[in-house]
mmCIF file of C-alpha atoms in Angstrom:
data_model
loop_
_atom_site.group_PDB
_atom_site.id
_atom_site.type_symbol
_atom_site.label_atom_id
_atom_site.label_comp_id
_atom_site.label_asym_id
_atom_site.label_seq_id
_atom_site.Cartn_x
_atom_site.Cartn_y
_atom_site.Cartn_z
ATOM 1 C CA MET A 1 -68.520 -5.287 64.996
ATOM 2 C CA GLN A 2 -68.554 -8.639 63.196
ATOM 3 C CA GLU A 3 -66.259 -9.618 60.344
ATOM 4 C CA PRO A 4 -67.916 -8.537 57.045
ATOM 5 C CA LYS A 5 -69.255 -11.381 54.914
ATOM 6 C CA PRO A 6 -70.582 -11.441 51.343
ATOM 7 C CA ALA A 7 -74.292 -10.730 51.405
ATOM 8 C CA ILE A 8 -77.008 -9.225 49.268
ATOM 9 C CA VAL A 9 -77.769 -5.711 50.439
ATOM 10 C CA LYS A 10 -81.203 -4.637 49.259
ATOM 11 C CA PHE A 11 -82.594 -1.130 49.313
ATOM 12 C CA ASN A 12 -85.114 0.769 47.244
ATOM 13 C CA ALA A 13 -83.349 2.222 44.182
ATOM 14 C CA ASP A 14 -85.477 5.353 44.546
ATOM 15 C CA LEU A 15 -83.511 6.082 47.713
ATOM 16 C CA LEU A 16 -80.614 7.030 45.435
ATOM 17 C CA THR A 17 -82.440 10.262 44.624
ATOM 18 C CA ARG A 18 -81.048 11.224 48.031
ATOM 19 C CA HIS A 19 -77.610 10.150 46.796
ATOM 20 C CA LEU A 20 -74.848 7.700 47.678
ATOM 21 C CA LEU A 21 -71.379 8.608 48.905
ATOM 22 C CA ALA A 22 -68.549 6.059 48.987
ATOM 23 C CA SER A 23 -65.133 6.891 50.430
ATOM 24 C CA GLY A 24 -61.940 4.879 50.391
ATOM 25 C CA ALA A 25 -58.326 4.858 49.321
ATOM 26 C CA THR A 26 -57.258 3.775 45.833
ATOM 27 C CA GLY A 27 -57.546 0.008 45.432
ATOM 28 C CA GLN A 28 -60.080 -0.487 48.221
ATOM 29 C CA GLY A 29 -63.062 -1.332 45.990
ATOM 30 C CA LYS A 30 -64.737 1.852 44.720
ATOM 31 C CA THR A 31 -64.508 0.710 41.094
ATOM 32 C CA VAL A 32 -65.957 -2.706 41.966
ATOM 33 C CA LEU A 33 -68.783 -0.934 43.803
ATOM 34 C CA THR A 34 -69.380 1.240 40.725
ATOM 35 C CA TYR A 35 -69.563 -1.824 38.484
ATOM 36 C CA GLY A 36 -72.041 -3.442 40.855
ATOM 37 C CA LEU A 37 -74.266 -0.357 40.843
ATOM 38 C CA ILE A 38 -74.127 -0.121 37.052
ATOM 39 C CA PHE A 39 -75.107 -3.729 36.469
ATOM 40 C CA ASN A 40 -78.018 -3.295 38.861
ATOM 41 C CA PHE A 41 -79.166 -0.157 37.046
ATOM 42 C CA VAL A 42 -79.052 -1.987 33.725
ATOM 43 C CA LYS A 43 -80.957 -4.940 35.205
ATOM 44 C CA GLN A 44 -83.701 -2.547 36.309
ATOM 45 C CA GLY A 45 -83.836 -0.892 32.884
ATOM 46 C CA LEU A 46 -82.272 2.380 34.058
ATOM 47 C CA ASN A 47 -79.918 4.138 31.656
ATOM 48 C CA PHE A 48 -77.113 5.688 33.720
ATOM 49 C CA ILE A 49 -74.793 8.618 33.026
ATOM 50 C CA SER A 50 -71.181 8.315 34.143
ATOM 51 C CA LEU A 51 -68.753 11.195 34.660
ATOM 52 C CA SER A 52 -65.547 9.218 34.459
ATOM 53 C CA PHE A 53 -61.969 10.261 35.194
ATOM 54 C CA LYS A 54 -60.394 6.809 35.309
ATOM 55 C CA ARG A 55 -61.515 5.194 32.039
ATOM 56 C CA ASP A 56 -62.961 2.228 33.935
ATOM 57 C CA ILE A 57 -66.479 2.392 32.476
ATOM 58 C CA ARG A 58 -65.425 2.197 28.800
ATOM 59 C CA HIS A 59 -64.573 -1.491 29.221
ATOM 60 C CA LEU A 60 -68.232 -2.281 29.876
ATOM 61 C CA ILE A 61 -69.186 -1.847 26.198
ATOM 62 C CA ARG A 62 -68.575 -5.600 25.872
ATOM 63 C CA TYR A 63 -71.207 -6.251 28.541
ATOM 64 C CA ILE A 64 -73.707 -3.399 28.031
ATOM 65 C CA PRO A 65 -74.724 -3.200 24.335
ATOM 66 C CA ASN A 66 -76.335 0.265 24.553
ATOM 67 C CA LEU A 67 -73.415 1.985 26.323
ATOM 68 C CA LEU A 68 -72.097 5.079 24.539
ATOM 69 C CA VAL A 69 -68.605 6.291 25.435
ATOM 70 C CA LEU A 70 -68.115 9.979 24.649
ATOM 71 C CA ARG A 71 -64.662 11.500 25.106
ATOM 72 C CA ILE A 72 -64.492 15.117 26.263
ATOM 73 C CA SER A 73 -60.873 15.788 25.413
ATOM 74 C CA PRO A 74 -58.603 17.002 22.609
ATOM 75 C CA LYS A 75 -59.364 13.595 21.027
ATOM 76 C CA ALA A 76 -63.134 13.982 21.310
ATOM 77 C CA ASN A 77 -65.174 11.474 19.306
ATOM 78 C CA PHE A 78 -68.308 13.610 18.940
ATOM 79 C CA GLY A 79 -69.368 17.215 18.333
ATOM 80 C CA TRP A 80 -71.491 19.342 20.635
ATOM 81 C CA ASN A 81 -72.497 22.989 20.462
ATOM 82 C CA PHE A 82 -73.774 23.166 24.035
ATOM 83 C CA PHE A 83 -75.301 26.611 23.466
ATOM 84 C CA LYS A 84 -78.122 24.932 21.570
ATOM 85 C CA GLY A 85 -80.800 23.432 23.800
ATOM 86 C CA TYR A 86 -80.492 23.026 27.549
ATOM 87 C CA PRO A 87 -79.397 24.372 29.996
ATOM 88 C CA GLY A 88 -79.467 27.701 28.113
ATOM 89 C CA VAL A 89 -77.092 30.635 27.581
ATOM 90 C CA ALA A 90 -77.537 32.258 31.006
ATOM 91 C CA ILE A 91 -76.772 29.064 32.933
ATOM 92 C CA ILE A 92 -73.832 28.171 30.678
ATOM 93 C CA CYS A 93 -72.283 31.589 31.295
ATOM 94 C CA ARG A 94 -72.821 31.134 35.023
ATOM 95 C CA ILE A 95 -71.152 27.705 34.982
ATOM 96 C CA PHE A 96 -68.196 28.957 32.905
ATOM 97 C CA SER A 97 -67.659 31.901 35.221
ATOM 98 C CA GLU A 98 -68.187 29.899 38.412
ATOM 99 C CA THR A 99 -65.944 26.945 37.594
ATOM 100 C CA LEU A 100 -63.143 29.115 36.176
ATOM 101 C CA ASN A 101 -63.205 31.870 38.831
ATOM 102 C CA LEU A 102 -64.010 34.700 36.427
ATOM 103 C CA GLY A 103 -66.340 36.820 38.543
ATOM 104 C CA ILE A 104 -69.719 38.358 37.839
ATOM 105 C CA GLY A 105 -68.383 41.128 35.569
ATOM 106 C CA ALA A 106 -66.778 38.716 33.102
ATOM 107 C CA GLU A 107 -69.883 36.550 33.287
ATOM 108 C CA SER A 108 -72.084 39.499 32.307
ATOM 109 C CA MET A 109 -69.795 40.317 29.384
ATOM 110 C CA MET A 110 -69.853 36.691 28.201
ATOM 111 C CA TYR A 111 -73.653 36.669 28.403
ATOM 112 C CA GLU A 112 -73.964 39.950 26.468
ATOM 113 C CA PHE A 113 -71.793 38.743 23.582
ATOM 114 C CA SER A 114 -73.403 35.281 23.624
ATOM 115 C CA MET A 115 -76.892 36.729 23.269
ATOM 116 C CA LYS A 116 -75.730 38.967 20.419
ATOM 117 C CA LEU A 117 -74.385 35.940 18.522
ATOM 118 C CA LEU A 118 -77.467 33.893 19.407
ATOM 119 C CA ARG A 119 -79.719 36.508 17.793
ATOM 120 C CA GLN A 120 -77.479 36.373 14.710
ATOM 121 C CA GLY A 121 -77.744 32.576 14.629
ATOM 122 C CA ARG A 122 -73.994 31.958 14.900
ATOM 123 C CA LEU A 123 -73.340 31.272 18.569
ATOM 124 C CA THR A 124 -70.436 28.858 19.020
ATOM 125 C CA ILE A 125 -67.401 28.985 21.279
ATOM 126 C CA PRO A 126 -64.990 29.796 18.379
ATOM 127 C CA ASN A 127 -67.256 32.647 17.232
ATOM 128 C CA LEU A 128 -67.675 33.887 20.798
ATOM 129 C CA TYR A 129 -63.919 33.976 21.312
ATOM 130 C CA HIS A 130 -63.318 35.947 18.117
ATOM 131 C CA GLU A 131 -66.157 38.372 18.862
ATOM 132 C CA ILE A 132 -64.849 39.174 22.346
ATOM 133 C CA SER A 133 -61.154 39.274 21.380
ATOM 134 C CA ASN A 134 -61.857 41.755 18.556
ATOM 135 C CA ALA A 135 -64.016 44.038 20.713
ATOM 136 C CA LYS A 136 -62.584 47.445 21.669
ATOM 137 C CA PHE A 137 -63.084 48.870 25.159
ATOM 138 C CA LYS A 138 -61.990 52.157 26.716
ATOM 139 C CA ILE A 139 -62.867 51.578 30.357
ATOM 140 C CA PHE A 140 -60.154 49.710 32.284
ATOM 141 C CA ARG A 141 -62.754 47.548 34.052
ATOM 142 C CA ASP A 142 -64.103 46.291 30.715
ATOM 143 C CA VAL A 143 -60.588 45.729 29.378
ATOM 144 C CA ASN A 144 -59.817 43.643 32.438
ATOM 145 C CA TRP A 145 -62.968 41.540 32.053
ATOM 146 C CA LYS A 146 -62.210 41.027 28.370
ATOM 147 C CA ALA A 147 -58.664 39.864 29.158
ATOM 148 C CA SER A 148 -59.973 37.360 31.734
ATOM 149 C CA LEU A 149 -62.510 35.934 29.293
ATOM 150 C CA VAL A 150 -60.101 35.725 26.364
ATOM 151 C CA ASN A 151 -57.472 34.015 28.535
ATOM 152 C CA ARG A 152 -60.031 31.333 29.438
ATOM 153 C CA LEU A 153 -61.774 30.990 26.083
ATOM 154 C CA LEU A 154 -58.613 30.650 23.969
ATOM 155 C CA PRO A 155 -57.251 27.431 25.541
ATOM 156 C CA PHE A 156 -60.832 26.142 25.910
ATOM 157 C CA LYS A 157 -61.452 26.672 22.184
ATOM 158 C CA ASP A 158 -58.127 25.139 21.173
ATOM 159 C CA THR A 159 -58.190 22.200 23.594
ATOM 160 C CA PHE A 160 -61.687 21.080 22.616
ATOM 161 C CA TRP A 161 -61.512 22.103 18.964
ATOM 162 C CA ARG A 162 -62.950 18.881 17.602
ATOM 163 C CA LEU A 163 -65.741 18.823 20.170
ATOM 164 C CA LEU A 164 -66.800 22.469 19.809
ATOM 165 C CA ASN A 165 -66.332 23.099 16.082
ATOM 166 C CA THR A 166 -69.920 22.246 15.137
ATOM 167 C CA GLU A 167 -73.291 23.905 14.793
ATOM 168 C CA ALA A 168 -75.111 20.815 16.091
ATOM 169 C CA GLY A 169 -76.589 20.783 19.575
ATOM 170 C CA LEU A 170 -77.238 17.749 21.742
ATOM 171 C CA SER A 171 -80.118 16.865 24.049
ATOM 172 C CA ILE A 172 -78.439 14.721 26.692
ATOM 173 C CA SER A 173 -81.856 13.934 28.188
ATOM 174 C CA LYS A 174 -83.146 12.459 24.926
ATOM 175 C CA LEU A 175 -79.869 10.629 24.358
ATOM 176 C CA GLN A 176 -80.083 9.138 27.868
ATOM 177 C CA GLU A 177 -83.591 7.835 27.157
ATOM 178 C CA LYS A 178 -82.091 5.434 24.605
ATOM 179 C CA PHE A 179 -78.531 4.873 25.797
ATOM 180 C CA CYS A 180 -76.331 4.570 28.843
ATOM 181 C CA ILE A 181 -73.664 7.278 28.531
ATOM 182 C CA ASP A 182 -70.098 7.400 29.801
ATOM 183 C CA PHE A 183 -68.480 10.816 29.514
ATOM 184 C CA GLU A 184 -64.704 10.406 29.752
ATOM 185 C CA LEU A 185 -63.137 13.491 31.335
ATOM 186 C CA ASP A 186 -59.636 12.349 32.259
ATOM 187 C CA LEU A 187 -58.081 14.729 29.682
ATOM 188 C CA ALA A 188 -60.377 17.691 30.357
ATOM 189 C CA GLY A 189 -57.673 19.435 32.402
ATOM 190 C CA GLU A 190 -58.619 22.630 34.222
ATOM 191 C CA TYR A 191 -62.038 22.556 32.533
ATOM 192 C CA LYS A 192 -63.192 19.311 34.156
ATOM 193 C CA SER A 193 -65.387 21.143 36.675
ATOM 194 C CA PHE A 194 -67.065 23.031 33.841
ATOM 195 C CA TRP A 195 -68.038 19.829 32.047
ATOM 196 C CA THR A 196 -69.056 17.913 35.176
ATOM 197 C CA THR A 197 -71.371 20.789 36.094
ATOM 198 C CA LEU A 198 -72.696 21.425 32.585
ATOM 199 C CA ILE A 199 -73.825 17.847 31.914
ATOM 200 C CA PRO A 200 -76.040 17.393 35.025
ATOM 201 C CA SER A 201 -77.305 20.978 34.668
ATOM 202 C CA SER A 202 -78.481 20.164 31.152
ATOM 203 C CA ILE A 203 -80.503 17.227 32.510
ATOM 204 C CA TYR A 204 -81.933 19.268 35.386
ATOM 205 C CA GLU A 205 -82.984 22.186 33.202
ATOM 206 C CA TYR A 206 -84.662 19.874 30.687
ATOM 207 C CA ARG A 207 -86.692 18.183 33.407
ATOM 208 C CA ILE A 208 -87.534 21.466 35.119
ATOM 209 C CA GLN A 209 -88.682 23.166 31.916
ATOM 210 C CA ASN A 210 -90.766 20.142 30.896
ATOM 211 C CA ASN A 211 -92.149 19.670 34.428
ATOM 212 C CA LEU A 212 -90.849 16.091 34.645
ATOM 213 C CA ARG A 213 -91.183 15.640 38.372
ATOM 214 C CA GLY A 214 -91.370 12.643 40.669
ATOM 215 C CA ASN A 215 -89.236 10.984 43.340
ATOM 216 C CA ARG A 216 -88.755 7.686 41.482
ATOM 217 C CA LEU A 217 -85.190 7.198 40.242
ATOM 218 C CA VAL A 218 -85.078 7.901 36.515
ATOM 219 C CA ILE A 219 -81.530 9.118 35.870
ATOM 220 C CA PRO A 220 -78.672 7.757 37.992
ATOM 221 C CA PHE A 221 -75.401 9.687 37.762
ATOM 222 C CA LEU A 222 -72.076 8.131 38.733
ATOM 223 C CA CYS A 223 -68.990 10.240 39.398
ATOM 224 C CA ASP A 224 -65.736 8.425 40.200
ATOM 225 C CA GLU A 225 -64.057 11.660 41.338
ATOM 226 C CA ALA A 226 -66.469 13.660 43.479
ATOM 227 C CA LEU A 227 -63.940 16.450 44.085
ATOM 228 C CA SER A 228 -64.263 17.494 40.435
ATOM 229 C CA ILE A 229 -67.875 18.405 41.009
ATOM 230 C CA ALA A 230 -68.362 19.137 44.700
ATOM 231 C CA SER A 231 -65.169 20.118 46.504
ATOM 232 C CA LYS A 232 -64.858 22.703 49.267
ATOM 233 C CA ALA A 233 -62.614 24.707 46.915
ATOM 234 C CA ILE A 234 -65.411 24.945 44.332
ATOM 235 C CA GLN A 235 -67.827 26.005 47.049
ATOM 236 C CA ARG A 236 -65.486 28.724 48.331
ATOM 237 C CA ALA A 237 -64.875 30.031 44.806
ATOM 238 C CA SER A 238 -68.558 30.649 44.135
ATOM 239 C CA PHE A 239 -69.152 34.406 44.286
ATOM 240 C CA LEU A 240 -72.842 33.753 45.031
ATOM 241 C CA GLY A 241 -72.041 31.674 48.113
ATOM 242 C CA GLU A 242 -73.259 28.348 46.720
ATOM 243 C CA PRO A 243 -72.312 26.757 43.389
ATOM 244 C CA LEU A 244 -75.140 26.195 40.940
ATOM 245 C CA LEU A 245 -74.900 22.417 41.035
ATOM 246 C CA PHE A 246 -75.084 22.241 44.838
ATOM 247 C CA GLY A 247 -78.585 23.674 44.750
ATOM 248 C CA LEU A 248 -79.569 21.215 42.043
ATOM 249 C CA ILE A 249 -78.252 18.287 44.082
ATOM 250 C CA ARG A 250 -80.587 19.239 46.902
ATOM 251 C CA LEU A 251 -83.507 19.349 44.422
ATOM 252 C CA ALA A 252 -82.636 16.028 42.795
ATOM 253 C CA ARG A 253 -85.329 14.046 44.563
ATOM 254 C CA GLU A 254 -88.061 16.152 42.968
ATOM 255 C CA PHE A 255 -86.883 15.265 39.461
ATOM 256 C CA GLY A 256 -85.902 11.597 39.736
ATOM 257 C CA ILE A 257 -82.145 12.234 39.614
ATOM 258 C CA GLY A 258 -79.651 10.478 41.874
ATOM 259 C CA PHE A 259 -75.893 10.818 42.327
ATOM 260 C CA CYS A 260 -73.408 8.129 43.326
ATOM 261 C CA PHE A 261 -70.245 9.930 44.433
ATOM 262 C CA MET A 262 -66.874 8.230 44.871
ATOM 263 C CA THR A 263 -63.956 9.913 46.615
ATOM 264 C CA SER A 264 -60.618 9.101 48.196
ATOM 265 C CA GLN A 265 -60.345 12.440 49.980
ATOM 266 C CA PRO A 266 -63.570 13.246 51.849
ATOM 267 C CA THR A 267 -61.901 15.960 53.945
ATOM 268 C CA ALA A 268 -61.761 18.087 50.766
ATOM 269 C CA LEU A 269 -65.366 17.292 49.839
ATOM 270 C CA SER A 270 -68.135 19.806 50.417
ATOM 271 C CA ASP A 271 -70.253 19.255 53.520
ATOM 272 C CA THR A 272 -73.312 19.729 51.285
ATOM 273 C CA ILE A 273 -72.647 16.342 49.695
ATOM 274 C CA LYS A 274 -72.093 14.610 53.015
ATOM 275 C CA ALA A 275 -75.242 16.071 54.514
ATOM 276 C CA ASN A 276 -77.388 15.193 51.479
ATOM 277 C CA SER A 277 -76.257 11.581 50.991
ATOM 278 C CA ALA A 278 -78.706 9.062 52.437
ATOM 279 C CA ILE A 279 -76.405 6.087 51.737
ATOM 280 C CA LYS A 280 -72.814 6.170 52.968
ATOM 281 C CA ILE A 281 -70.138 3.548 52.401
ATOM 282 C CA LEU A 282 -66.796 3.791 54.174
ATOM 283 C CA MET A 283 -63.698 1.822 53.170
ATOM 284 C CA PRO A 284 -60.165 1.957 54.599
ATOM 285 C CA SER A 285 -58.125 5.052 53.784
ATOM 286 C CA GLY A 286 -54.442 5.886 53.911
ATOM 287 C CA ARG A 287 -55.082 8.640 56.464
ATOM 288 C CA PHE A 288 -57.158 8.176 59.584
ATOM 289 C CA GLU A 289 -58.415 11.765 59.168
ATOM 290 C CA GLU A 290 -60.268 10.676 56.024
ATOM 291 C CA ILE A 291 -61.957 7.813 57.854
ATOM 292 C CA LEU A 292 -62.828 10.114 60.730
ATOM 293 C CA ASP A 293 -64.376 12.691 58.401
ATOM 294 C CA ILE A 294 -67.009 10.343 56.945
ATOM 295 C CA GLY A 295 -67.181 8.294 60.148
ATOM 296 C CA ARG A 296 -68.516 11.268 62.071
ATOM 297 C CA SER A 297 -71.335 11.774 59.576
ATOM 298 C CA MET A 298 -72.198 8.078 60.054
ATOM 299 C CA ASN A 299 -72.090 8.429 63.875
ATOM 300 C CA LEU A 300 -69.318 5.835 64.228
ATOM 301 C CA ASN A 301 -67.718 5.406 67.627
ATOM 302 C CA GLN A 302 -63.976 4.998 68.181
ATOM 303 C CA GLU A 303 -64.134 1.197 68.105
ATOM 304 C CA GLN A 304 -65.992 1.236 64.780
ATOM 305 C CA LEU A 305 -63.547 3.739 63.290
ATOM 306 C CA GLU A 306 -60.620 1.501 64.231
ATOM 307 C CA PHE A 307 -62.523 -1.469 62.778
ATOM 308 C CA VAL A 308 -62.749 0.329 59.426
ATOM 309 C CA SER A 309 -58.970 0.865 59.459
ATOM 310 C CA SER A 310 -58.448 -2.906 59.764
ATOM 311 C CA LEU A 311 -60.618 -3.880 56.785
ATOM 312 C CA GLN A 312 -59.222 -5.514 53.651
ATOM 313 C CA PRO A 313 -59.776 -4.333 50.054
ATOM 314 C CA GLY A 314 -63.363 -5.019 49.028
ATOM 315 C CA GLN A 315 -64.642 -4.655 52.591
ATOM 316 C CA ALA A 316 -66.480 -1.661 54.028
ATOM 317 C CA VAL A 317 -69.073 -0.473 56.504
ATOM 318 C CA MET A 318 -72.374 0.885 55.237
ATOM 319 C CA LYS A 319 -75.220 2.991 56.554
ATOM 320 C CA ILE A 320 -78.603 3.476 54.882
ATOM 321 C CA GLU A 321 -80.503 6.491 56.152
ATOM 322 C CA ASN A 322 -80.990 6.079 59.907
ATOM 323 C CA SER A 323 -80.149 2.371 60.051
ATOM 324 C CA LYS A 324 -77.376 0.935 62.173
ATOM 325 C CA VAL A 325 -73.976 0.687 60.568
ATOM 326 C CA PHE A 326 -73.231 -2.780 59.211
ATOM 327 C CA PRO A 327 -70.178 -4.401 57.535
ATOM 328 C CA VAL A 328 -70.272 -5.477 53.883
ATOM 329 C CA THR A 329 -68.031 -7.255 51.399
ATOM 330 C CA PHE A 330 -68.270 -6.440 47.711
ATOM 331 C CA PRO A 331 -68.191 -9.387 45.274
ATOM 332 C CA ASN A 332 -65.149 -9.287 43.028
ATOM 333 C CA ILE A 333 -66.192 -8.243 39.521
ATOM 334 C CA GLU A 334 -63.376 -8.907 37.061
ATOM 335 C CA ILE A 335 -63.539 -6.818 33.901
ATOM 336 C CA GLU A 336 -60.915 -7.159 31.174
ATOM 337 C CA LYS A 337 -59.625 -3.634 30.640
ATOM 338 C CA THR A 338 -58.396 -3.742 27.059
ATOM 339 C CA VAL A 339 -60.895 -1.563 25.182
ATOM 340 C CA THR A 340 -59.170 0.958 22.870
ATOM 341 C CA ASP A 341 -60.307 4.281 21.416
ATOM 342 C CA GLU A 342 -60.670 2.639 18.008
ATOM 343 C CA GLU A 343 -62.965 -0.077 19.411
ATOM 344 C CA ILE A 344 -65.060 2.580 21.143
ATOM 345 C CA ASP A 345 -65.443 4.631 17.960
ATOM 346 C CA GLU A 346 -66.528 1.570 15.982
ATOM 347 C CA HIS A 347 -68.963 0.582 18.744
ATOM 348 C CA ASN A 348 -70.469 4.101 18.873
ATOM 349 C CA ALA A 349 -70.842 4.244 15.095
ATOM 350 C CA ARG A 350 -72.749 0.938 15.042
ATOM 351 C CA LEU A 351 -74.906 2.049 17.954
ATOM 352 C CA LEU A 352 -75.867 5.433 16.500
ATOM 353 C CA LYS A 353 -76.247 4.432 12.852
ATOM 354 C CA GLY A 354 -79.788 5.018 11.654
ATOM 355 C CA THR A 355 -80.805 6.942 14.791
ATOM 356 C CA GLU A 356 -81.566 10.635 15.190
ATOM 357 C CA PHE A 357 -78.154 10.977 16.867
ATOM 358 C CA GLU A 358 -76.089 9.672 13.977
ATOM 359 C CA TYR A 359 -74.835 13.222 13.347
ATOM 360 C CA LEU A 360 -72.807 13.041 16.592
ATOM 361 C CA ILE A 361 -70.252 10.787 14.992
ATOM 362 C CA GLN A 362 -68.584 13.096 12.532
ATOM 363 C CA PRO A 363 -65.246 13.177 10.726
ATOM 364 C CA GLU A 364 -62.646 15.315 12.403
ATOM 365 C CA PRO A 365 -63.055 18.902 11.198
ATOM 366 C CA GLU A 366 -60.177 20.294 9.240
ATOM 367 C CA ARG A 367 -58.396 23.214 10.800
ATOM 368 C CA VAL A 368 -57.568 25.848 8.225
ATOM 369 C CA PHE A 369 -54.166 27.435 8.506
ATOM 370 C CA ILE A 370 -53.240 30.352 6.276
ATOM 371 C CA GLU A 371 -49.669 30.064 5.146
ATOM 372 C CA THR A 372 -47.788 33.288 4.615
ATOM 373 C CA GLN A 373 -44.732 33.572 2.454
ATOM 374 C CA LYS A 374 -41.681 34.994 4.138
ATOM 375 C CA GLU A 375 -40.161 37.870 2.223
ATOM 376 C CA GLU A 376 -36.487 38.663 2.654
ATOM 377 C CA LEU A 377 -35.819 42.296 3.550
ATOM 378 C CA THR A 378 -33.632 44.331 1.218
ATOM 379 C CA ALA A 379 -30.430 46.002 2.456
ATOM 380 C CA GLU A 380 -32.152 49.424 2.342
ATOM 381 C CA GLN A 381 -35.111 48.179 4.416
ATOM 382 C CA LYS A 382 -32.793 46.646 6.994
ATOM 383 C CA ALA A 383 -30.833 49.902 7.240
ATOM 384 C CA PHE A 384 -34.025 51.912 7.706
ATOM 385 C CA LEU A 385 -35.326 49.637 10.485
ATOM 386 C CA PHE A 386 -31.977 49.621 12.286
ATOM 387 C CA ASP A 387 -31.805 53.403 12.164
ATOM 388 C CA ALA A 388 -35.388 53.682 13.482
ATOM 389 C CA TYR A 389 -34.386 51.457 16.392
ATOM 390 C CA THR A 390 -31.208 53.392 17.271
ATOM 391 C CA ARG A 391 -32.514 56.943 16.555
ATOM 392 C CA PRO A 392 -36.288 56.907 17.153
ATOM 393 C CA TYR A 393 -36.437 60.704 17.601
ATOM 394 C CA LEU A 394 -35.763 61.525 13.904
ATOM 395 C CA SER A 395 -38.561 62.390 11.500
ATOM 396 C CA ILE A 396 -39.053 60.185 8.456
ATOM 397 C CA LYS A 397 -37.691 62.896 6.148
ATOM 398 C CA GLU A 398 -34.542 63.355 8.221
ATOM 399 C CA ARG A 399 -34.044 59.592 8.446
ATOM 400 C CA MET A 400 -34.466 59.055 4.723
ATOM 401 C CA GLY A 401 -31.918 61.728 3.982
ATOM 402 C CA SER A 402 -29.339 60.540 6.520
ATOM 403 C CA ILE A 403 -29.221 57.012 5.185
ATOM 404 C CA ASN A 404 -29.482 58.035 1.491
ATOM 405 C CA LEU A 405 -32.808 56.322 0.742
#
């Protein structure tokens, strides 16, 4: 195989509805590839959605005027009651249960309480948590399901307080029609799979319900950490055999949606993604097993696999559908990475001012804490409590008489 040289690689953007998968170790060029894809999307007038775990996309607000950066974290800069609008209560409960390993019983309980609150017009995560935690059950099975749900909802509610403490919904599909969107998920913790599944599912359900079909690329998704959305572990954990999003990925072509997946550990990636990616890009990796994993799906021989191991950062081999494998070099795209949270918030406020989405940028809600005054116990009260601890078998009358109260 020849030494890779800089060249313009052209392919029909609509081919991305059959997805792109790029694999390589840290520092080998995945971020540069992502930047290149983004600038090409913008040039073609396509508003992209990024699921970002590395905070690399935020720095593009100085180059892409209509780029919104939305933080899904304890320091969220927008509010979103995701129960309002798409993908709907049933799918949200499925995603929550599936990504947090709750099981079908807990999912059914979450759905039952969610629908009750929906009919009352007060369905939010904080209200759902309080409704379930205050419920009384007699059957051990129900008690167990309640405990599982409460243990997941409590940290979820507290971690994303600023994000979830709102009545306002959000149509991501309508937002994407006007803006490029970067969802930052680096501080989403154990809930990252929930969010990375919820966001694409919202887009899918909107397009399905409104019959927006067609195989032309309309919504490109970029995910810089594919394992957060499509790992083998997520696939194994699904009690229905296949995670919800995996089925949607296979249907993407019908609805003009394409995914660009980046990963440094393809051996942990679901085979569904490898089998459904028409474009594959392979960069050097720290372990030959990782190169071999993607190399096999590209039909590379031993000589080509060894060639990949010898490549320098920014170099890769590429295969488009059934074409022959060819070497490529990515142009170096230097982006100054100095954008702060404050700059992002100011940029978002300017961008959304006067639009129907201005409500997204809201002041941080105040958390109300009820202060209780501590009362000092009297000597008699202390004596009574101590006696109750040491002699629990006495009646109240006997205890009162023995300690002269």
